[in-house]
Amino acid sequence: MNTATRYARHGARFGGEGLRLTGALSLRFTAALGRLTLFTGRILSAVAPPWYGRNFVRQLIEIGYFSLPVVGMTAIFTGMVLALQSYTGFARFSAESAIPNVVVVSITRELGPVLAGLMVAGRVGAAMAAEIGTMRVTEQIDALEALSTDPFRYLVLPRVLAAVLVMPILVFIADIIGVMGGYFIATQRLGFASGSYLQNTLDFLEFQDVFSGLVKAAAFGFIIALMGCYHGYRSRGGAQGVGAAATYAVVSASILILTFNYLITEIFFAQ
Amino acid sequence: MTDATDNAPSAPQISAEGLFLSFGKKEVLKNFSLNIGRGESVVILGRSGCGKSVFLKCLLGLLRPDDGKLFWQNRDLLKERGAPRELRQRIGMLFQSSALFDSLTVWENVAFGLLATKRMNRAEAYDVAIERLAEVELPPETALLSPAELSGGMKKRVGLARAVATRPEILLFDEPTSGLDPIMTRIIDDLILGSVKSLGATAITVTHDMQSAARIADRVALLHGGSICWQGGVDALAAPEDAGNPSLLQFVRGESRGPLALSAEKE
């Protein structure tokens, strides 16, 4: 067999395997998308009485109140770094006066919702997946159904609703804290006048900047709860399965947050 | 050898006819048939992983058989819409792992069915939960504990209190005595017997525990290869050689060689 024939055969084999691999991956992706769509459909069909108000309030506290410290810390340091970095960059072409504008727009449009979303995905998404996953592998979800209780109505819906509702509130608070972080550095470290910094910030800020951030936050809340519940609900095989579910929940929620951040930005700001 | 349809009651409350269920390539139920009469206590014996719990889950509607018929009071559970939901409201189940809800206290676990399906108010439900806890010999102080603070035996008792809380017509017990010491096993058996008798309920128990089966069963069925290979009176457990069924004989004697072991090797 000459070299050309050998390469041709290798190429054909590689091409065949590549095609098979592409096909297998496409099938897996399509199946996963189908499962996720069905899961979302079951959540939507669960929007009906009986309502589990206690579970909903518990989730509001769990997702909202207990995430405040981590979201607040993220926001304040992001605002501080943003002011400092912008100053060092803008000073090169004497545009330091734009710092209040850059800080407020960056925080409200992008950094507030995205960083809060990623932090909450890490904290809450993993916890949801672990809790529901543990309930799955210890037959607690079977027990719920045996007690004539729809697990989607009892477990999933309160989490999704609470996350969608509480994320915009968290992001709004993060926006304020982030902007104040920038304000603190600008006035205490960079020599800005307090009054004019705040005036510049408010003058430059538009309603759509904040609104788009809050819409993103609601979408990210849905993504975080959906991924946490979906991966938890599908957990199998004991502690290892629950651990894997928590990991998948955080990773998939983070990727989807970044993807949807672009898509929502495109919808709001594309001209 | 006793035929699989012998000893079946004339008007079964629950009837499974030729059920088939597979998980991927593994056939778990294969032509599974069993009739259970009202007020009867049936114990299903069988090796681990032979599909005993799967049948209970089919009955609860948690799993759907691939083929076959499943009747409750002549209502087709696999075809009639609403029948599985109605049946579920009349069933109480004790899970193998007790399956108590971690996020709730003991009394909330016991009263869960009352709050969720009977729409009872919390104060009333609390009183009923305390009564049910007393029935399983647990003091009122346990009501405010969380499941994580309970021993294995206490968890089983709370699970039993939850199963009987709504006064169901049918009780399902999945390995009720697994992992318990002989004394606690005896206590749980007595509680099961007491609950079944006081409620006049139909009971289906899945277990490996022969002594436990002998105490609580009216009738015993042996599951092997996805179907009931023998069923008969509970006396057969004391004298399995008289039943003339090699599978039962091997199972009761706990021998490693025999038809049950051979089949397992094939799997």
XYZ file of C-alpha atoms in Angstrom:
538
model
C 0.000 0.000 0.000
C 1.509 3.321 -1.007
C 1.554 6.372 1.229
C -1.227 8.175 -0.665
C -3.610 5.207 -0.311
C -2.754 4.898 3.380
C -3.448 8.582 3.970
C -6.660 8.357 1.956
C -7.850 5.446 4.111
C -6.834 7.231 7.314
C -8.658 10.301 6.068
C -11.800 8.343 5.279
C -11.673 6.630 8.645
C -11.075 9.921 10.424
C -13.873 11.538 8.419
C -16.248 8.682 9.288
C -15.407 8.804 12.976
C -15.633 12.571 13.025
C -19.063 12.393 11.444
C -20.158 9.735 13.933
C -18.869 11.812 16.833
C -20.620 14.921 15.512
C -23.818 12.937 15.135
C -23.566 11.501 18.647
C -22.902 14.920 20.165
C -25.796 16.446 18.210
C -28.122 13.721 19.430
C -26.997 14.201 23.043
C -27.397 17.953 22.798
C -30.846 17.658 21.224
C -31.956 15.131 23.853
C -30.714 17.391 26.678
C -32.478 20.375 25.126
C -35.661 18.333 24.854
C -35.459 17.235 28.496
C -34.857 20.813 29.602
C -37.812 22.031 27.517
C -40.083 19.372 29.022
C -38.839 20.292 32.506
C -39.602 23.972 31.840
C -43.023 22.983 30.535
C -43.733 21.082 33.756
C -42.740 24.154 35.781
C -45.140 26.323 33.770
C -47.945 23.791 34.132
C -47.341 23.799 37.905
C -48.371 27.470 38.107
C -51.699 26.658 39.763
C -53.051 26.123 43.271
C -52.328 24.801 45.839
C -49.680 27.435 46.541
C -46.937 26.673 49.022
C -46.428 30.114 50.522
C -44.102 28.948 53.289
C -41.732 27.379 50.780
C -41.828 30.522 48.669
C -41.007 32.804 51.614
C -38.263 30.429 52.728
C -36.700 30.607 49.286
C -37.015 34.396 49.185
C -34.998 34.548 52.395
C -32.550 31.850 51.275
C -31.871 33.358 47.842
C -32.298 37.034 48.644
C -31.366 37.778 52.221
C -28.546 35.247 52.584
C -27.014 36.227 49.237
C -26.803 39.891 50.204
C -23.356 39.734 51.851
C -21.666 37.944 48.949
C -23.386 40.101 46.311
C -22.670 43.278 48.287
C -18.978 42.433 48.699
C -18.683 41.609 45.001
C -20.392 44.866 44.023
C -18.410 47.174 46.284
C -15.011 45.838 45.239
C -16.035 45.811 41.573
C -17.065 49.479 41.819
C -13.820 50.359 43.599
C -11.602 48.561 41.086
C -13.566 49.995 38.176
C -13.018 53.560 39.398
C -9.331 52.943 39.993
C -8.703 51.204 36.669
C -10.733 53.747 34.712
C -8.741 56.554 36.291
C -5.383 55.073 35.360
C -6.601 54.427 31.799
C -8.506 57.659 31.243
C -5.719 59.812 32.663
C -3.667 58.925 29.575
C -5.950 61.055 27.406
C -7.201 63.453 30.084
C -10.683 61.956 30.315
C -10.797 61.456 34.099
C -14.056 63.375 34.325
C -15.829 60.463 32.564
C -15.182 58.131 35.496
C -18.576 58.631 37.207
C -20.309 57.928 33.889
C -18.266 54.835 33.120
C -18.713 53.416 36.605
C -22.477 53.857 36.735
C -23.149 52.553 33.225
C -20.811 49.573 33.591
C -22.271 48.636 36.941
C -25.961 49.008 36.090
C -25.871 47.535 32.597
C -23.323 44.759 32.900
C -21.249 44.183 35.996
C -24.062 44.395 38.549
C -26.353 41.797 36.969
C -23.635 39.512 35.587
C -21.452 39.358 38.687
C -24.454 39.075 41.026
C -25.818 36.341 38.741
C -22.554 34.400 38.802
C -22.183 34.755 42.576
C -25.781 33.655 43.208
C -25.343 30.788 40.732
C -22.381 29.587 42.792
C -24.123 29.974 46.117
C -27.776 29.226 45.441
C -27.679 27.126 42.255
C -25.357 24.596 43.868
C -27.433 24.523 47.060
C -30.664 23.956 45.116
C -29.146 21.125 43.101
C -27.671 19.530 46.234
C -30.898 19.813 48.244
C -33.207 18.533 45.516
C -30.623 15.930 44.481
C -30.421 14.613 48.040
C -34.212 14.501 48.177
C -34.200 12.524 44.935
C -31.653 9.909 46.014
C -33.174 9.479 49.497
C -36.667 8.892 48.029
C -38.045 12.121 49.522
C -39.366 13.168 46.101
C -41.071 9.775 45.744
C -42.509 10.327 49.220
C -43.880 13.714 48.145
C -45.647 12.104 45.202
C -46.884 9.276 47.413
C -48.423 11.970 49.622
C -50.285 13.348 46.576
C -48.050 16.398 46.337
C -46.677 17.555 42.996
C -42.900 18.008 43.496
C -42.874 20.706 40.817
C -45.483 22.713 42.672
C -43.935 22.074 46.093
C -40.195 22.219 45.353
C -39.448 23.701 41.955
C -42.006 26.476 41.464
C -41.307 28.311 44.771
C -37.598 28.310 43.959
C -38.068 29.576 40.414
C -40.565 32.287 41.406
C -38.440 33.412 44.355
C -35.291 33.592 42.217
C -37.019 35.546 39.429
C -38.485 37.986 41.948
C -35.510 38.433 44.238
C -32.687 38.697 41.705
C -33.732 42.161 40.405
C -33.906 43.386 44.018
C -30.447 41.968 44.713
C -29.055 43.522 41.546
C -30.649 46.890 42.341
C -28.929 46.818 45.734
C -25.688 45.665 44.069
C -25.941 48.593 41.632
C -26.175 51.090 44.484
C -23.347 49.453 46.434
C -21.153 49.217 43.313
C -21.681 52.850 42.405
C -20.942 53.845 45.992
C -17.745 51.789 45.861
C -16.639 53.819 42.845
C -17.739 57.018 44.573
C -15.697 56.125 47.660
C -12.486 55.549 45.681
C -13.071 58.571 43.451
C -13.602 60.968 46.357
C -11.196 59.499 48.922
C -8.376 58.396 46.680
C -8.634 60.191 43.328
C -9.570 63.661 44.495
C -13.054 63.983 42.996
C -15.493 66.381 44.639
C -18.303 64.484 46.332
C -21.205 66.585 45.031
C -20.097 66.794 41.418
C -19.321 63.056 41.267
C -22.836 62.194 42.375
C -24.345 64.850 40.111
C -22.427 63.497 37.099
C -23.517 59.971 37.972
C -27.204 60.882 38.170
C -27.136 63.147 35.114
C -25.582 60.491 32.923
C -27.724 57.562 34.122
C -30.767 56.690 31.993
C -33.788 54.652 32.990
C -32.976 52.031 30.357
C -29.536 51.407 31.890
C -31.070 50.292 35.162
C -34.112 48.635 33.567
C -32.047 46.468 31.220
C -29.947 45.343 34.190
C -33.034 44.391 36.157
C -34.499 42.463 33.213
C -31.212 40.605 32.943
C -31.348 39.903 36.679
C -34.832 38.364 36.398
C -33.666 36.210 33.466
C -30.561 35.138 35.393
C -32.717 34.287 38.406
C -34.801 32.002 36.195
C -31.676 30.392 34.729
C -30.093 29.799 38.159
C -33.220 28.209 39.640
C -33.959 26.217 36.480
C -30.448 24.755 36.334
C -30.332 24.070 40.078
C -33.694 22.313 40.093
C -33.178 20.498 36.775
C -29.827 18.978 37.679
C -30.939 18.223 41.231
C -34.135 16.554 40.039
C -32.198 14.335 37.636
C -29.639 13.257 40.254
C -28.853 9.569 40.407
C -26.486 7.351 42.312
C -26.006 8.737 45.810
C -23.490 11.286 47.052
C -21.437 11.246 43.860
C -24.513 11.955 41.758
C -25.561 14.806 44.034
C -22.062 16.316 43.872
C -22.071 16.082 40.090
C -25.523 17.704 39.955
C -24.275 20.674 42.010
C -21.289 21.091 39.699
C -23.405 20.858 36.527
C -25.893 23.346 37.983
C -23.225 25.984 38.619
C -21.329 25.468 35.374
C -24.414 25.395 33.129
C -26.012 28.368 34.912
C -22.787 30.397 34.578
C -22.460 29.662 30.868
C -26.135 30.419 30.237
C -25.873 33.679 32.218
C -23.008 34.853 30.010
C -24.818 33.726 26.847
C -28.137 35.357 27.757
C -26.320 38.475 28.931
C -25.147 38.967 25.365
C -28.562 38.163 23.871
C -30.430 40.546 26.179
C -27.849 43.269 25.590
C -28.358 42.771 21.862
C -32.112 43.153 22.265
C -31.866 46.326 24.384
C -29.015 48.189 22.799
C -28.643 47.000 19.214
C -29.409 49.840 16.844
C -45.386 -26.600 43.562
C -48.119 -24.112 44.297
C -49.513 -22.428 41.259
C -49.081 -18.659 41.140
C -52.845 -18.115 41.073
C -53.630 -20.336 44.067
C -54.815 -18.698 47.257
C -55.781 -15.544 45.376
C -58.883 -13.921 46.839
C -62.085 -13.998 44.783
C -62.588 -10.205 44.534
C -59.168 -8.592 44.545
C -58.807 -4.989 45.633
C -55.567 -4.753 43.675
C -54.797 -6.831 40.651
C -51.685 -6.872 38.508
C -51.928 -8.837 35.257
C -48.888 -9.562 33.129
C -46.902 -6.464 33.983
C -43.701 -5.827 32.050
C -41.217 -3.090 32.919
C -37.659 -2.620 31.690
C -34.939 -0.130 32.547
C -32.950 0.025 29.344
C -32.085 -3.559 28.469
C -32.773 -4.862 31.967
C -36.203 -6.435 32.317
C -37.291 -5.913 35.924
C -40.916 -7.030 35.763
C -41.652 -9.819 33.328
C -45.220 -11.048 33.205
C -45.765 -10.068 36.839
C -49.239 -11.056 38.087
C -50.600 -10.790 41.621
C -54.038 -10.375 43.174
C -54.490 -8.851 46.609
C -57.784 -8.944 48.457
C -59.270 -6.242 50.649
C -57.892 -6.347 54.180
C -55.240 -8.878 53.242
C -51.614 -8.600 54.314
C -49.341 -9.816 51.533
C -45.576 -9.991 51.827
C -43.498 -10.045 48.648
C -40.170 -11.772 49.140
C -37.288 -11.865 46.716
C -33.619 -11.228 46.217
C -32.200 -7.721 46.204
C -32.827 -5.909 42.938
C -35.456 -8.383 41.726
C -38.136 -5.699 41.311
C -40.101 -5.863 44.577
C -39.963 -2.114 45.233
C -40.561 -1.456 41.528
C -44.000 -3.082 41.838
C -44.853 -0.798 44.776
C -43.758 2.220 42.718
C -45.940 1.063 39.813
C -48.871 0.870 42.204
C -48.173 4.403 43.426
C -47.909 5.657 39.863
C -44.255 6.614 40.290
C -43.290 4.177 37.532
C -45.393 3.202 34.531
C -45.218 -0.405 33.299
C -44.340 -0.901 29.637
C -47.151 -3.398 29.256
C -49.784 -5.254 31.247
C -52.778 -4.300 33.354
C -53.031 -2.892 36.838
C -56.435 -2.669 38.498
C -57.640 -1.071 41.703
C -61.212 -2.070 42.519
C -61.698 -2.977 38.846
C -60.496 0.459 37.718
C -57.716 0.356 35.171
C -54.879 2.394 36.676
C -52.943 2.529 33.424
C -55.834 3.761 31.270
C -58.331 5.599 33.446
C -57.331 9.217 34.002
C -57.629 10.331 37.594
C -57.661 6.781 39.008
C -53.960 6.761 40.010
C -54.380 10.101 41.784
C -57.470 8.857 43.608
C -55.704 5.667 44.608
C -52.665 7.580 45.843
C -54.854 9.502 48.261
C -55.908 6.178 49.800
C -52.394 4.800 50.125
C -49.921 5.251 52.961
C -46.355 4.221 52.314
C -43.384 3.547 54.550
C -40.214 3.909 52.487
C -37.089 1.810 52.905
C -35.018 4.844 53.892
C -38.002 6.336 55.779
C -37.730 9.282 53.332
C -38.564 11.883 55.976
C -38.412 15.463 54.726
C -35.198 16.980 56.131
C -36.463 20.529 56.020
C -39.513 19.788 58.187
C -39.883 18.854 61.840
C -41.123 15.435 62.917
C -44.708 16.616 63.433
C -44.745 18.404 60.068
C -43.578 15.166 58.456
C -46.321 13.170 60.155
C -48.963 15.774 59.329
C -47.766 16.347 55.755
C -50.605 14.407 54.129
C -53.172 16.100 56.372
C -51.872 19.563 55.478
C -51.320 18.848 51.800
C -54.313 16.771 50.811
C -56.884 17.087 53.603
C -56.228 20.859 53.813
C -56.369 20.664 57.616
C -55.233 23.760 59.534
C -51.856 23.568 61.257
C -53.143 23.541 64.847
C -55.506 20.640 64.125
C -52.847 18.817 62.127
C -50.393 19.208 65.022
C -52.845 17.544 67.421
C -53.403 14.656 65.020
C -49.623 14.301 64.522
C -49.119 14.010 68.301
C -51.797 11.270 68.393
C -50.130 9.380 65.555
C -46.742 9.694 67.233
C -48.261 8.220 70.397
C -49.588 5.303 68.304
C -46.018 4.468 67.294
C -44.868 4.948 70.895
C -43.022 8.199 70.421
C -43.441 10.908 73.069
C -44.769 14.393 72.165
C -41.268 15.851 72.743
C -40.110 14.253 69.499
C -42.623 16.352 67.543
C -40.354 19.383 67.323
C -37.156 17.504 66.504
C -35.779 17.411 62.989
C -35.340 14.029 61.239
C -31.543 14.380 61.504
C -31.848 14.143 65.293
C -33.588 10.744 65.192
C -32.146 7.224 65.369
C -32.871 4.707 62.578
C -35.637 3.039 64.578
C -37.253 6.370 65.443
C -37.154 7.391 61.789
C -38.978 4.200 60.835
C -41.591 4.873 63.490
C -42.066 8.462 62.300
C -42.294 7.123 58.736
C -44.963 4.676 59.907
C -46.850 7.452 61.738
C -46.773 9.495 58.509
C -47.975 6.506 56.463
C -51.025 5.957 58.689
C -51.727 9.643 59.437
C -54.479 10.018 56.835
C -56.044 6.649 57.764
C -55.390 5.059 54.354
C -57.143 1.983 52.949
C -53.925 0.535 51.598
C -50.537 0.444 53.309
C -47.294 -0.201 51.453
C -44.158 -1.106 53.392
C -40.830 -1.125 51.561
C -38.245 -3.020 53.619
C -39.719 -1.754 56.898
C -37.167 -3.498 59.110
C -33.974 -3.183 57.065
C -31.001 -1.991 59.088
C -32.746 -2.413 62.449
C -31.700 -4.552 65.397
C -33.907 -7.594 66.255
C -35.676 -5.803 69.097
C -36.527 -2.760 67.003
C -37.522 -5.111 64.164
C -40.008 -6.782 66.497
C -41.350 -3.403 67.633
C -41.831 -2.231 64.043
C -43.518 -5.528 63.108
C -45.928 -5.163 66.021
C -46.649 -1.555 65.056
C -47.303 -2.601 61.458
C -49.611 -5.397 62.599
C -51.406 -3.034 64.969
C -51.814 -0.341 62.312
C -53.073 -2.768 59.674
C -55.575 -4.314 62.086
C -56.825 -1.049 63.569
C -57.337 0.491 60.121
C -58.625 -2.697 58.511
C -56.243 -1.814 55.712
C -54.834 -3.884 52.904
C -51.074 -4.203 53.364
C -48.362 -5.012 50.865
C -44.911 -5.462 52.359
C -41.654 -5.945 50.540
C -38.895 -7.501 52.624
C -36.036 -10.007 52.854
C -36.651 -10.550 56.533
C -38.185 -14.014 56.913
C -39.071 -13.667 60.586
C -40.703 -10.360 59.945
C -42.619 -11.815 56.985
C -43.821 -14.722 59.122
C -45.167 -12.313 61.726
C -47.005 -9.824 59.532
C -48.160 -11.807 56.481
C -51.431 -13.538 55.684
C -49.965 -14.601 52.370
C -46.462 -14.665 50.966
C -45.373 -14.286 47.333
C -41.891 -14.981 46.032
C -40.663 -12.773 43.197
C -37.988 -14.156 40.925
C -36.973 -13.315 37.369
C -39.515 -10.500 37.217
C -42.582 -12.597 38.050
C -44.182 -14.298 41.031
C -42.786 -17.828 41.019
C -44.624 -18.984 44.118
C -47.289 -17.770 46.486
C -49.021 -19.353 49.399
C -49.819 -19.265 53.083
C -47.383 -17.950 55.625
C -47.009 -21.457 57.129
C -44.846 -22.377 54.151
C -42.067 -20.237 55.576
C -41.845 -22.548 58.601
C -41.876 -25.712 56.460
C -40.700 -24.697 52.964
C -39.996 -28.300 51.914
C -43.746 -28.975 52.049
C -44.422 -26.235 49.499
C -42.479 -28.214 46.899
C -40.929 -25.126 45.359
C -37.132 -25.185 45.027
C -36.907 -21.382 44.796
C -38.800 -20.938 48.067
C -36.771 -23.656 49.716
C -33.518 -22.003 48.690
C -34.691 -18.537 49.719
C -35.942 -19.626 53.156
C -32.818 -21.675 53.856
C -30.588 -18.912 52.506
C -28.587 -21.292 50.343
C -26.166 -19.835 47.831
C -26.828 -22.567 45.261
C -30.170 -23.150 43.631
C -32.512 -21.685 41.028
C -32.364 -18.149 42.490
C -28.562 -18.024 42.513
C -28.294 -19.526 39.017
C -30.599 -16.919 37.638
C -28.660 -14.138 39.333
C -25.454 -15.361 37.736
C -27.079 -15.164 34.323
C -27.911 -11.490 34.956
